[in-house]
Amino acid sequence: MSETEKAQVAQIRIARGRVKASMTRLESSFDELNTKNEISIRLSRLDGLFKEFERLDSTLEESELEEFEERYFNLSAKFNDKLDELNVLNLSGTQNSLSSLSL
């Protein structure tokens, strides 16, 4: 492998590391999210990170895709579950408000 190729591989690894760090920040901020908009924005960011990681990882011989994919699916499920919870809470609150109005 030439020095240029080694430098390119090193740059790709660094970029892949940045994507992994972004994933870690999303995981760390999960408990602080309280609105549907916050969660939707993070979920969109998560999808973008996954695509970027796949692109970078495909250019390297040693893949870390399986581990990253598992983290992605787990966090995506947590975000979607939290969105579902908020939707149920909002629906319950709306129904309670409507019930009190009809009295």
PDB file of C-alpha atoms in Angstrom:
ATOM      1  CA  MET A   1       0.000   0.000   0.000  1.00  0.00           C
ATOM      2  CA  SER A   2       1.410   3.377  -1.004  1.00  0.00           C
ATOM      3  CA  GLU A   3       1.804   6.266   1.402  1.00  0.00           C
ATOM      4  CA  THR A   4      -1.048   8.076  -0.352  1.00  0.00           C
ATOM      5  CA  GLU A   5      -3.347   5.086   0.105  1.00  0.00           C
ATOM      6  CA  LYS A   6      -2.349   4.804   3.760  1.00  0.00           C
ATOM      7  CA  ALA A   7      -3.147   8.482   4.266  1.00  0.00           C
ATOM      8  CA  GLN A   8      -6.538   8.058   2.578  1.00  0.00           C
ATOM      9  CA  VAL A   9      -7.375   5.057   4.769  1.00  0.00           C
ATOM     10  CA  ALA A  10      -6.353   7.034   7.852  1.00  0.00           C
ATOM     11  CA  GLN A  11      -8.614   9.928   6.821  1.00  0.00           C
ATOM     12  CA  ILE A  12     -11.548   7.564   6.260  1.00  0.00           C
ATOM     13  CA  ARG A  13     -10.992   5.990   9.683  1.00  0.00           C
ATOM     14  CA  ILE A  14     -10.967   9.444  11.271  1.00  0.00           C
ATOM     15  CA  ALA A  15     -14.208  10.368   9.488  1.00  0.00           C
ATOM     16  CA  ARG A  16     -15.775   7.068  10.545  1.00  0.00           C
ATOM     17  CA  GLY A  17     -14.695   7.807  14.123  1.00  0.00           C
ATOM     18  CA  ARG A  18     -16.449  11.177  13.964  1.00  0.00           C
ATOM     19  CA  VAL A  19     -19.662   9.465  12.873  1.00  0.00           C
ATOM     20  CA  LYS A  20     -19.341   7.030  15.787  1.00  0.00           C
ATOM     21  CA  ALA A  21     -18.806   9.968  18.169  1.00  0.00           C
ATOM     22  CA  SER A  22     -21.964  11.620  16.833  1.00  0.00           C
ATOM     23  CA  MET A  23     -23.864   8.390  17.460  1.00  0.00           C
ATOM     24  CA  THR A  24     -22.564   8.342  21.035  1.00  0.00           C
ATOM     25  CA  ARG A  25     -23.779  11.923  21.563  1.00  0.00           C
ATOM     26  CA  LEU A  26     -27.238  10.952  20.299  1.00  0.00           C
ATOM     27  CA  GLU A  27     -27.288   7.976  22.671  1.00  0.00           C
ATOM     28  CA  SER A  28     -26.195  10.177  25.578  1.00  0.00           C
ATOM     29  CA  SER A  29     -28.833  12.829  24.918  1.00  0.00           C
ATOM     30  CA  PHE A  30     -31.731  10.370  24.652  1.00  0.00           C
ATOM     31  CA  ASP A  31     -33.023  10.810  28.211  1.00  0.00           C
ATOM     32  CA  GLU A  32     -33.089  14.602  27.827  1.00  0.00           C
ATOM     33  CA  LEU A  33     -35.513  14.561  24.881  1.00  0.00           C
ATOM     34  CA  ASN A  34     -39.049  15.519  25.817  1.00  0.00           C
ATOM     35  CA  THR A  35     -40.795  16.720  22.667  1.00  0.00           C
ATOM     36  CA  LYS A  36     -41.799  15.037  19.444  1.00  0.00           C
ATOM     37  CA  ASN A  37     -39.880  17.633  17.434  1.00  0.00           C
ATOM     38  CA  GLU A  38     -36.646  17.000  19.339  1.00  0.00           C
ATOM     39  CA  ILE A  39     -36.980  13.270  18.832  1.00  0.00           C
ATOM     40  CA  SER A  40     -37.901  13.592  15.145  1.00  0.00           C
ATOM     41  CA  ILE A  41     -34.885  15.810  14.485  1.00  0.00           C
ATOM     42  CA  ARG A  42     -32.554  13.386  16.268  1.00  0.00           C
ATOM     43  CA  LEU A  43     -34.099  10.434  14.432  1.00  0.00           C
ATOM     44  CA  SER A  44     -33.472  12.146  11.107  1.00  0.00           C
ATOM     45  CA  ARG A  45     -29.873  12.839  12.166  1.00  0.00           C
ATOM     46  CA  LEU A  46     -29.490   9.208  13.196  1.00  0.00           C
ATOM     47  CA  ASP A  47     -30.590   8.022   9.748  1.00  0.00           C
ATOM     48  CA  GLY A  48     -28.068  10.355   8.122  1.00  0.00           C
ATOM     49  CA  LEU A  49     -25.293   9.072  10.373  1.00  0.00           C
ATOM     50  CA  PHE A  50     -26.083   5.494   9.450  1.00  0.00           C
ATOM     51  CA  LYS A  51     -25.889   6.251   5.720  1.00  0.00           C
ATOM     52  CA  GLU A  52     -22.610   8.111   6.177  1.00  0.00           C
ATOM     53  CA  PHE A  53     -21.134   5.298   8.261  1.00  0.00           C
ATOM     54  CA  GLU A  54     -22.139   2.717   5.637  1.00  0.00           C
ATOM     55  CA  ARG A  55     -20.508   4.816   2.915  1.00  0.00           C
ATOM     56  CA  LEU A  56     -17.258   5.242   4.837  1.00  0.00           C
ATOM     57  CA  ASP A  57     -17.123   1.685   6.151  1.00  0.00           C
ATOM     58  CA  SER A  58     -17.586   0.186   2.678  1.00  0.00           C
ATOM     59  CA  THR A  59     -14.273   1.679   1.568  1.00  0.00           C
ATOM     60  CA  LEU A  60     -12.275  -0.027   4.326  1.00  0.00           C
ATOM     61  CA  GLU A  61     -11.155  -3.636   4.538  1.00  0.00           C
ATOM     62  CA  GLU A  62     -11.949  -4.054   8.237  1.00  0.00           C
ATOM     63  CA  SER A  63     -15.629  -3.390   8.733  1.00  0.00           C
ATOM     64  CA  GLU A  64     -17.274  -2.127  11.898  1.00  0.00           C
ATOM     65  CA  LEU A  65     -20.706  -2.053  10.293  1.00  0.00           C
ATOM     66  CA  GLU A  66     -22.231  -4.873  12.334  1.00  0.00           C
ATOM     67  CA  GLU A  67     -21.540  -3.151  15.661  1.00  0.00           C
ATOM     68  CA  PHE A  68     -22.656   0.255  14.379  1.00  0.00           C
ATOM     69  CA  GLU A  69     -25.766  -1.244  12.806  1.00  0.00           C
ATOM     70  CA  GLU A  70     -26.766  -2.792  16.133  1.00  0.00           C
ATOM     71  CA  ARG A  71     -26.349   0.543  17.907  1.00  0.00           C
ATOM     72  CA  TYR A  72     -28.363   2.255  15.150  1.00  0.00           C
ATOM     73  CA  PHE A  73     -31.272  -0.192  15.353  1.00  0.00           C
ATOM     74  CA  ASN A  74     -31.391  -0.031  19.162  1.00  0.00           C
ATOM     75  CA  LEU A  75     -31.377   3.761  19.260  1.00  0.00           C
ATOM     76  CA  SER A  76     -33.841   4.076  16.387  1.00  0.00           C
ATOM     77  CA  ALA A  77     -36.239   1.757  18.223  1.00  0.00           C
ATOM     78  CA  LYS A  78     -35.852   3.785  21.439  1.00  0.00           C
ATOM     79  CA  PHE A  79     -36.584   7.038  19.588  1.00  0.00           C
ATOM     80  CA  ASN A  80     -39.649   5.542  17.906  1.00  0.00           C
ATOM     81  CA  ASP A  81     -40.904   4.048  21.185  1.00  0.00           C
ATOM     82  CA  LYS A  82     -40.556   7.427  22.871  1.00  0.00           C
ATOM     83  CA  LEU A  83     -42.447   9.083  20.004  1.00  0.00           C
ATOM     84  CA  ASP A  84     -45.220   6.518  20.432  1.00  0.00           C
ATOM     85  CA  GLU A  85     -45.361   7.250  24.178  1.00  0.00           C
ATOM     86  CA  LEU A  86     -45.661  10.973  23.541  1.00  0.00           C
ATOM     87  CA  ASN A  87     -48.395  10.378  20.971  1.00  0.00           C
ATOM     88  CA  VAL A  88     -50.358   8.291  23.483  1.00  0.00           C
ATOM     89  CA  LEU A  89     -49.903  10.934  26.190  1.00  0.00           C
ATOM     90  CA  ASN A  90     -51.039  13.676  23.821  1.00  0.00           C
ATOM     91  CA  LEU A  91     -54.032  11.624  22.727  1.00  0.00           C
ATOM     92  CA  SER A  92     -54.998  10.923  26.356  1.00  0.00           C
ATOM     93  CA  GLY A  93     -54.651  14.590  27.241  1.00  0.00           C
ATOM     94  CA  THR A  94     -56.797  15.597  24.284  1.00  0.00           C
ATOM     95  CA  GLN A  95     -59.476  13.076  25.180  1.00  0.00           C
ATOM     96  CA  ASN A  96     -59.500  14.246  28.808  1.00  0.00           C
ATOM     97  CA  SER A  97     -59.841  17.861  27.671  1.00  0.00           C
ATOM     98  CA  LEU A  98     -62.719  16.966  25.381  1.00  0.00           C
ATOM     99  CA  SER A  99     -64.428  14.999  28.158  1.00  0.00           C
ATOM    100  CA  SER A 100     -64.254  17.934  30.548  1.00  0.00           C
ATOM    101  CA  LEU A 101     -65.650  20.262  27.879  1.00  0.00           C
ATOM    102  CA  SER A 102     -68.691  18.090  27.280  1.00  0.00           C
ATOM    103  CA  LEU A 103     -69.695  18.239  30.951  1.00  0.00           C
TER     104      LEU A 103
END
